[in-house]
Amino acid sequence: MLSNIKSILGFDSKEYPKQFEKIINNLYPDSNPDEEIVKKVHKAFEFGSIAHSEQLRSSGEPYFIHCVSVGVKLSEWCLDSDTIIAGILHDTLEDTDVSIKILESEFNPEIAKLVEGVSKLSGIRFRSREQKQAENFMKMFLSVANDIRVIIIKFADRLHNMKTIEHLPRIKQRRIAKETRDVFAPLAHRLGMYELKIELEDLSLKVINKSVYDNLKKKIDTTRKQRDKYIEKFSSPILQTLDEYSIESKVYGRAKHYYSIYNKMISQNLDFEQLYDLFAIRIIINKIEDCYAVLGIVHQIYKPIQDRFKDYIATPKSNGYQSIHTTVFSSKGEMMEIQIRTKTLDELAEIG
């Protein structure tokens, strides 16, 4: 990839940022990069760097670091090159002297329109919690954006801002964190971006109630070795049987995220030690038809709890989520949730 980029741009790799290399690698993981797109992404780096050259973040870092981070995240989410470029340039209309006509002439009208859409979204303010309901927020965002990619850029922008929020005044941190929890996380869930949803919720909890977040993190980290050992023992007969049936699979445990655990403790008035479902087993396979074979295997090994079975493959959730969920009793009589889905469905569930 380095040699390809060097041949396209015509200069040594030391002269461009590593983040640029990441974006190109994410755009073309298994193929040679498109020459025109590489040049256009590099142009966006140069253009944005100059436009934001005199601006600093609250941390004292160059402001353009934030813009680049947004572009990298969009490339990790497998967005197209125009959306990634718009992400790199997303603050140029709002924070610099660059006009939409300049963006149209330097790049193209589609990129300019995406950047303009992000600027319009940034101007939306909420005055009450009722106004922040995800469905209303979705309608408002879509009416302003006219393109779902504008919302995805805004997600990447908010995610990086939440990751670097510690440099802002405390009162502003709490306002942004509450809006992230009440608005952005539910909206990410509506779009099937579960990985983003849980990350935004956990980052919000860390700001709003840091002592709770730190306490949960400490307890989960403390029990990690014990949990890993339990998962290995629980998964062993499943893996052995799958191997006998020549079903390729990946089986692993995943801890519930902090915000979900905190919510359950509050809603059910339970202590951390009283929660049984702190983690779930996930079985990833190659073909959808194998999901039902795996379900049968799991139920042969462990006794299922009938009212805890959900087939979201046959009946997907409204956000497109598809997976089979079943809860079983372990050999010790403990309840364990198991999620069964293909690699493609897993990517869809995590990224959206």
CSV table of C-alpha atoms in Angstrom, one decimal:
chain,number,residue,atom,x,y,z
A,1,MET,CA,0.0,0.0,0.0
A,2,LEU,CA,2.8,2.4,0.8
A,3,SER,CA,4.5,1.9,-2.5
A,4,ASN,CA,1.1,2.3,-4.3
A,5,ILE,CA,0.5,5.6,-2.5
A,6,LYS,CA,4.0,6.8,-3.2
A,7,SER,CA,3.7,6.1,-6.9
A,8,ILE,CA,0.3,7.9,-7.1
A,9,LEU,CA,1.3,11.0,-5.1
A,10,GLY,CA,4.9,11.0,-6.3
A,11,PHE,CA,6.7,11.7,-3.0
A,12,ASP,CA,8.0,9.7,0.0
A,13,SER,CA,5.6,8.4,2.6
A,14,LYS,CA,7.2,10.4,5.3
A,15,GLU,CA,5.7,13.5,3.9
A,16,TYR,CA,2.1,12.6,4.6
A,17,PRO,CA,0.3,11.8,7.9
A,18,LYS,CA,-0.2,8.2,9.1
A,19,GLN,CA,-3.9,9.0,9.4
A,20,PHE,CA,-4.1,9.5,5.7
A,21,GLU,CA,-2.5,6.1,5.2
A,22,LYS,CA,-5.1,4.6,7.5
A,23,ILE,CA,-8.0,6.0,5.5
A,24,ILE,CA,-6.6,4.7,2.2
A,25,ASN,CA,-6.0,1.2,3.8
A,26,ASN,CA,-9.6,1.2,5.0
A,27,LEU,CA,-10.9,2.3,1.7
A,28,TYR,CA,-8.9,-0.4,-0.2
A,29,PRO,CA,-8.2,-3.3,2.2
A,30,ASP,CA,-8.0,-5.9,-0.5
A,31,SER,CA,-7.3,-4.0,-3.7
A,32,ASN,CA,-5.1,-1.4,-5.3
A,33,PRO,CA,-6.2,2.1,-4.5
A,34,ASP,CA,-8.0,4.3,-7.1
A,35,GLU,CA,-5.5,7.0,-8.2
A,36,GLU,CA,-8.1,9.8,-8.4
A,37,ILE,CA,-9.6,9.1,-5.0
A,38,VAL,CA,-6.2,8.9,-3.3
A,39,LYS,CA,-5.3,12.3,-4.8
A,40,LYS,CA,-8.7,13.8,-3.7
A,41,VAL,CA,-8.4,12.5,-0.1
A,42,HIS,CA,-4.8,13.9,0.1
A,43,LYS,CA,-6.1,17.2,-1.3
A,44,ALA,CA,-8.7,17.3,1.5
A,45,PHE,CA,-5.9,16.8,4.0
A,46,GLU,CA,-4.0,19.7,2.6
A,47,PHE,CA,-7.0,21.9,2.1
A,48,GLY,CA,-8.4,21.3,5.7
A,49,SER,CA,-5.0,21.7,7.3
A,50,ILE,CA,-4.5,25.1,5.7
A,51,ALA,CA,-8.1,26.2,6.4
A,52,HIS,CA,-7.8,25.3,10.1
A,53,SER,CA,-4.1,26.2,10.4
A,54,GLU,CA,-4.5,28.9,13.1
A,55,GLN,CA,-7.2,27.1,15.2
A,56,LEU,CA,-6.6,25.1,18.4
A,57,ARG,CA,-8.8,22.8,20.4
A,58,SER,CA,-9.4,23.3,24.1
A,59,SER,CA,-6.6,20.8,24.7
A,60,GLY,CA,-4.1,23.1,22.9
A,61,GLU,CA,-3.8,20.6,20.0
A,62,PRO,CA,-4.2,21.8,16.4
A,63,TYR,CA,-7.9,21.8,15.5
A,64,PHE,CA,-7.4,19.8,12.3
A,65,ILE,CA,-6.5,16.7,14.4
A,66,HIS,CA,-10.3,16.5,15.2
A,67,CYS,CA,-11.3,16.7,11.6
A,68,VAL,CA,-8.8,14.0,10.6
A,69,SER,CA,-10.1,11.7,13.4
A,70,VAL,CA,-13.6,12.1,12.0
A,71,GLY,CA,-12.4,11.1,8.5
A,72,VAL,CA,-10.6,8.0,9.9
A,73,LYS,CA,-13.6,6.9,11.9
A,74,LEU,CA,-15.8,7.2,8.8
A,75,SER,CA,-13.3,5.0,6.8
A,76,GLU,CA,-13.5,2.4,9.6
A,77,TRP,CA,-17.3,2.4,9.2
A,78,CYS,CA,-16.7,1.7,5.4
A,79,LEU,CA,-18.2,4.9,4.1
A,80,ASP,CA,-17.5,6.1,0.6
A,81,SER,CA,-14.7,8.5,-0.3
A,82,ASP,CA,-16.9,11.6,-0.7
A,83,THR,CA,-18.4,11.1,2.8
A,84,ILE,CA,-14.9,10.6,4.2
A,85,ILE,CA,-13.7,13.8,2.5
A,86,ALA,CA,-16.8,15.6,3.8
A,87,GLY,CA,-15.9,14.4,7.3
A,88,ILE,CA,-12.4,15.8,7.0
A,89,LEU,CA,-13.8,19.1,5.9
A,90,HIS,CA,-17.0,19.0,8.1
A,91,ASP,CA,-16.1,22.2,10.0
A,92,THR,CA,-14.7,24.3,7.2
A,93,LEU,CA,-18.0,26.2,6.5
A,94,GLU,CA,-18.8,26.8,10.1
A,95,ASP,CA,-15.3,27.6,11.5
A,96,THR,CA,-13.3,29.1,8.6
A,97,ASP,CA,-13.6,31.5,5.7
A,98,VAL,CA,-14.2,28.7,3.2
A,99,SER,CA,-17.5,29.0,1.3
A,100,ILE,CA,-19.7,26.3,-0.2
A,101,LYS,CA,-18.8,27.6,-3.7
A,102,ILE,CA,-15.1,27.0,-2.9
A,103,LEU,CA,-15.9,23.5,-1.8
A,104,GLU,CA,-17.9,22.8,-5.0
A,105,SER,CA,-15.1,24.0,-7.2
A,106,GLU,CA,-12.2,22.4,-5.3
A,107,PHE,CA,-14.0,19.1,-4.7
A,108,ASN,CA,-17.5,18.5,-6.0
A,109,PRO,CA,-21.1,19.6,-5.3
A,110,GLU,CA,-21.9,16.4,-3.4
A,111,ILE,CA,-19.1,16.9,-0.9
A,112,ALA,CA,-20.1,20.5,-0.5
A,113,LYS,CA,-23.7,19.5,0.1
A,114,LEU,CA,-22.6,17.0,2.8
A,115,VAL,CA,-20.5,19.6,4.6
A,116,GLU,CA,-23.3,22.1,4.4
A,117,GLY,CA,-25.7,19.5,5.9
A,118,VAL,CA,-23.4,18.9,8.9
A,119,SER,CA,-23.2,22.7,9.5
A,120,LYS,CA,-27.0,22.9,9.5
A,121,LEU,CA,-27.2,20.1,12.0
A,122,SER,CA,-24.7,21.8,14.3
A,123,GLY,CA,-27.1,24.7,14.6
A,124,ILE,CA,-30.0,22.6,16.0
A,125,ARG,CA,-30.5,23.2,19.7
A,126,PHE,CA,-32.9,21.4,22.1
A,127,ARG,CA,-34.8,23.1,24.9
A,128,SER,CA,-36.5,20.2,26.6
A,129,ARG,CA,-36.0,16.4,27.1
A,130,GLU,CA,-39.3,15.8,25.3
A,131,GLN,CA,-37.8,17.5,22.3
A,132,LYS,CA,-34.9,15.1,22.4
A,133,GLN,CA,-36.9,11.9,21.8
A,134,ALA,CA,-35.0,9.9,19.3
A,135,GLU,CA,-37.9,9.6,16.8
A,136,ASN,CA,-38.5,13.3,16.7
A,137,PHE,CA,-34.7,13.9,16.5
A,138,MET,CA,-34.5,11.5,13.6
A,139,LYS,CA,-37.2,13.3,11.7
A,140,MET,CA,-35.7,16.7,12.5
A,141,PHE,CA,-32.2,15.6,11.4
A,142,LEU,CA,-33.5,13.9,8.2
A,143,SER,CA,-35.5,17.0,7.3
A,144,VAL,CA,-32.4,19.2,7.6
A,145,ALA,CA,-29.8,16.7,6.3
A,146,ASN,CA,-31.7,15.1,3.3
A,147,ASP,CA,-28.9,12.5,3.3
A,148,ILE,CA,-28.3,9.8,5.9
A,149,ARG,CA,-24.5,10.3,5.4
A,150,VAL,CA,-24.7,13.7,7.0
A,151,ILE,CA,-26.0,12.1,10.2
A,152,ILE,CA,-23.2,9.5,10.1
A,153,ILE,CA,-20.6,12.3,9.8
A,154,LYS,CA,-22.2,14.0,12.8
A,155,PHE,CA,-22.0,10.7,14.7
A,156,ALA,CA,-18.2,10.5,14.0
A,157,ASP,CA,-17.9,14.2,15.0
A,158,ARG,CA,-19.7,13.6,18.3
A,159,LEU,CA,-17.9,10.4,19.1
A,160,HIS,CA,-14.4,12.1,18.9
A,161,ASN,CA,-15.7,15.1,20.8
A,162,MET,CA,-16.9,12.8,23.6
A,163,LYS,CA,-13.5,11.0,23.6
A,164,THR,CA,-11.7,14.3,24.2
A,165,ILE,CA,-14.3,16.0,26.3
A,166,GLU,CA,-12.1,16.3,29.4
A,167,HIS,CA,-10.6,19.6,28.2
A,168,LEU,CA,-13.9,21.4,28.3
A,169,PRO,CA,-15.4,23.2,31.3
A,170,ARG,CA,-17.3,20.8,33.6
A,171,ILE,CA,-20.7,22.4,33.0
A,172,LYS,CA,-20.3,22.1,29.2
A,173,GLN,CA,-19.1,18.5,29.6
A,174,ARG,CA,-22.3,17.5,31.4
A,175,ARG,CA,-24.5,19.3,28.9
A,176,ILE,CA,-22.8,17.6,25.9
A,177,ALA,CA,-22.8,14.2,27.7
A,178,LYS,CA,-26.5,14.4,28.5
A,179,GLU,CA,-27.4,15.3,24.9
A,180,THR,CA,-25.2,12.4,23.7
A,181,ARG,CA,-27.0,10.0,26.1
A,182,ASP,CA,-30.5,11.2,25.4
A,183,VAL,CA,-30.2,12.0,21.6
A,184,PHE,CA,-27.2,10.5,19.8
A,185,ALA,CA,-27.1,7.1,21.5
A,186,PRO,CA,-30.9,6.3,20.9
A,187,LEU,CA,-30.5,7.6,17.3
A,188,ALA,CA,-27.5,5.3,16.7
A,189,HIS,CA,-29.6,2.4,18.0
A,190,ARG,CA,-32.4,3.3,15.6
A,191,LEU,CA,-29.9,3.0,12.7
A,192,GLY,CA,-28.6,-0.3,13.9
A,193,MET,CA,-25.2,1.1,15.0
A,194,TYR,CA,-25.0,-0.9,18.2
A,195,GLU,CA,-21.2,-0.6,18.8
A,196,LEU,CA,-21.5,3.2,18.5
A,197,LYS,CA,-24.6,3.3,20.8
A,198,ILE,CA,-22.8,1.5,23.6
A,199,GLU,CA,-19.7,3.6,23.2
A,200,LEU,CA,-21.6,6.8,23.4
A,201,GLU,CA,-23.6,5.6,26.4
A,202,ASP,CA,-20.4,4.5,28.3
A,203,LEU,CA,-18.7,7.8,27.5
A,204,SER,CA,-21.7,9.7,28.7
A,205,LEU,CA,-21.8,7.8,31.9
A,206,LYS,CA,-18.1,8.5,32.5
A,207,VAL,CA,-18.9,12.2,32.4
A,208,ILE,CA,-22.2,12.3,34.2
A,209,ASN,CA,-21.4,9.9,37.0
A,210,LYS,CA,-17.7,9.2,36.9
A,211,SER,CA,-17.6,7.4,40.3
A,212,VAL,CA,-20.2,4.9,39.2
A,213,TYR,CA,-18.3,4.3,35.9
A,214,ASP,CA,-15.0,3.9,37.6
A,215,ASN,CA,-16.5,1.5,40.2
A,216,LEU,CA,-18.1,-0.7,37.5
A,217,LYS,CA,-15.0,-0.7,35.4
A,218,LYS,CA,-12.9,-1.8,38.4
A,219,LYS,CA,-15.3,-4.6,39.3
A,220,ILE,CA,-15.6,-5.9,35.7
A,221,ASP,CA,-11.8,-5.8,35.3
A,222,THR,CA,-11.3,-7.6,38.6
A,223,THR,CA,-13.6,-10.5,37.6
A,224,ARG,CA,-12.2,-10.7,34.0
A,225,LYS,CA,-9.9,-13.7,34.6
A,226,GLN,CA,-12.6,-15.6,36.4
A,227,ARG,CA,-15.1,-14.7,33.6
A,228,ASP,CA,-12.7,-15.8,30.8
A,229,LYS,CA,-12.2,-19.1,32.6
A,230,TYR,CA,-15.9,-19.7,32.9
A,231,ILE,CA,-16.6,-18.8,29.3
A,232,GLU,CA,-13.9,-21.2,28.1
A,233,LYS,CA,-15.4,-24.0,30.2
A,234,PHE,CA,-18.9,-23.2,29.0
A,235,SER,CA,-17.9,-23.0,25.4
A,236,SER,CA,-15.8,-26.1,25.2
A,237,PRO,CA,-18.6,-28.7,24.6
A,238,ILE,CA,-20.2,-26.4,22.0
A,239,LEU,CA,-16.9,-25.9,20.1
A,240,GLN,CA,-16.3,-29.7,20.2
A,241,THR,CA,-19.7,-30.5,18.8
A,242,LEU,CA,-19.5,-27.8,16.1
A,243,ASP,CA,-16.1,-29.3,15.1
A,244,GLU,CA,-17.7,-32.7,14.8
A,245,TYR,CA,-20.4,-31.3,12.5
A,246,SER,CA,-17.7,-29.4,10.5
A,247,ILE,CA,-19.3,-26.1,11.2
A,248,GLU,CA,-16.6,-23.3,11.2
A,249,SER,CA,-17.3,-20.9,14.0
A,250,LYS,CA,-15.9,-18.3,16.4
A,251,VAL,CA,-17.1,-18.5,20.0
A,252,TYR,CA,-16.4,-15.8,22.5
A,253,GLY,CA,-17.8,-14.0,25.5
A,254,ARG,CA,-18.6,-10.3,25.6
A,255,ALA,CA,-19.2,-8.3,28.8
A,256,LYS,CA,-22.2,-6.1,29.0
A,257,HIS,CA,-21.3,-2.4,28.7
A,258,TYR,CA,-21.2,-0.2,31.8
A,259,TYR,CA,-24.2,1.9,31.0
A,260,SER,CA,-26.4,-1.2,30.5
A,261,ILE,CA,-25.2,-2.7,33.8
A,262,TYR,CA,-25.8,0.6,35.6
A,263,ASN,CA,-29.4,0.9,34.1
A,264,LYS,CA,-30.2,-2.7,35.2
A,265,MET,CA,-28.9,-2.1,38.7
A,266,ILE,CA,-31.1,1.1,39.0
A,267,SER,CA,-34.3,-0.3,37.3
A,268,GLN,CA,-34.2,-3.6,39.2
A,269,ASN,CA,-32.7,-2.2,42.5
A,270,LEU,CA,-29.9,-4.8,42.4
A,271,ASP,CA,-26.3,-4.7,43.5
A,272,PHE,CA,-23.5,-5.5,41.0
A,273,GLU,CA,-23.0,-8.9,42.7
A,274,GLN,CA,-26.7,-9.8,42.2
A,275,LEU,CA,-26.6,-9.5,38.4
A,276,TYR,CA,-26.4,-12.8,36.6
A,277,ASP,CA,-26.1,-11.6,32.9
A,278,LEU,CA,-23.0,-9.5,33.0
A,279,PHE,CA,-21.8,-11.1,29.8
A,280,ALA,CA,-23.1,-13.1,26.9
A,281,ILE,CA,-21.7,-15.8,24.6
A,282,ARG,CA,-21.6,-15.0,20.9
A,283,ILE,CA,-21.3,-17.7,18.2
A,284,ILE,CA,-20.3,-16.4,14.8
A,285,ILE,CA,-20.6,-18.7,11.8
A,286,ASN,CA,-20.5,-18.4,8.0
A,287,LYS,CA,-24.0,-19.3,6.7
A,288,ILE,CA,-27.5,-18.3,7.9
A,289,GLU,CA,-28.8,-21.9,7.6
A,290,ASP,CA,-26.1,-23.0,10.0
A,291,CYS,CA,-27.5,-20.6,12.7
A,292,TYR,CA,-30.4,-23.0,13.3
A,293,ALA,CA,-28.2,-26.0,13.3
A,294,VAL,CA,-26.0,-24.3,15.9
A,295,LEU,CA,-29.2,-23.4,17.9
A,296,GLY,CA,-30.1,-27.1,18.0
A,297,ILE,CA,-26.6,-28.1,19.1
A,298,VAL,CA,-26.7,-25.5,21.9
A,299,HIS,CA,-30.1,-26.8,23.1
A,300,GLN,CA,-28.9,-30.4,23.1
A,301,ILE,CA,-26.0,-29.4,25.4
A,302,TYR,CA,-27.7,-26.9,27.7
A,303,LYS,CA,-31.3,-26.7,28.7
A,304,PRO,CA,-33.0,-23.7,27.1
A,305,ILE,CA,-35.4,-21.3,28.9
A,306,GLN,CA,-38.4,-21.2,26.5
A,307,ASP,CA,-39.6,-17.6,27.1
A,308,ARG,CA,-36.1,-16.2,26.6
A,309,PHE,CA,-35.8,-17.3,22.9
A,310,LYS,CA,-35.9,-14.6,20.1
A,311,ASP,CA,-35.4,-15.3,16.4
A,312,TYR,CA,-34.4,-11.9,15.0
A,313,ILE,CA,-33.2,-13.6,11.8
A,314,ALA,CA,-36.7,-14.6,10.8
A,315,THR,CA,-38.2,-11.4,12.2
A,316,PRO,CA,-35.5,-8.6,12.1
A,317,LYS,CA,-35.7,-5.7,14.4
A,318,SER,CA,-36.9,-2.4,13.0
A,319,ASN,CA,-33.3,-1.2,12.7
A,320,GLY,CA,-32.3,-4.2,10.6
A,321,TYR,CA,-30.7,-6.2,13.4
A,322,GLN,CA,-30.7,-10.0,12.8
A,323,SER,CA,-29.5,-12.6,15.3
A,324,ILE,CA,-30.8,-15.6,17.2
A,325,HIS,CA,-30.9,-15.1,21.0
A,326,THR,CA,-31.4,-17.9,23.4
A,327,THR,CA,-30.9,-18.2,27.2
A,328,VAL,CA,-29.9,-21.5,28.7
A,329,PHE,CA,-29.0,-23.1,32.0
A,330,SER,CA,-25.3,-23.9,32.5
A,331,SER,CA,-24.2,-27.2,34.1
A,332,LYS,CA,-24.2,-25.3,37.4
A,333,GLY,CA,-27.7,-24.0,36.9
A,334,GLU,CA,-26.7,-20.4,36.1
A,335,MET,CA,-28.4,-18.6,33.2
A,336,MET,CA,-26.4,-17.7,30.1
A,337,GLU,CA,-27.5,-15.7,27.1
A,338,ILE,CA,-26.2,-16.9,23.7
A,339,GLN,CA,-26.3,-14.9,20.5
A,340,ILE,CA,-25.9,-16.8,17.2
A,341,ARG,CA,-25.3,-15.0,13.9
A,342,THR,CA,-23.2,-15.0,10.7
A,343,LYS,CA,-20.1,-12.8,10.3
A,344,THR,CA,-22.0,-10.5,7.9
A,345,LEU,CA,-24.9,-10.1,10.4
A,346,ASP,CA,-22.4,-9.5,13.2
A,347,GLU,CA,-20.8,-6.6,11.2
A,348,LEU,CA,-24.3,-5.3,10.4
A,349,ALA,CA,-25.2,-5.4,14.1
A,350,GLU,CA,-22.0,-3.7,15.3
A,351,ILE,CA,-21.5,-1.0,12.6
A,352,GLY,CA,-25.0,-0.7,11.2
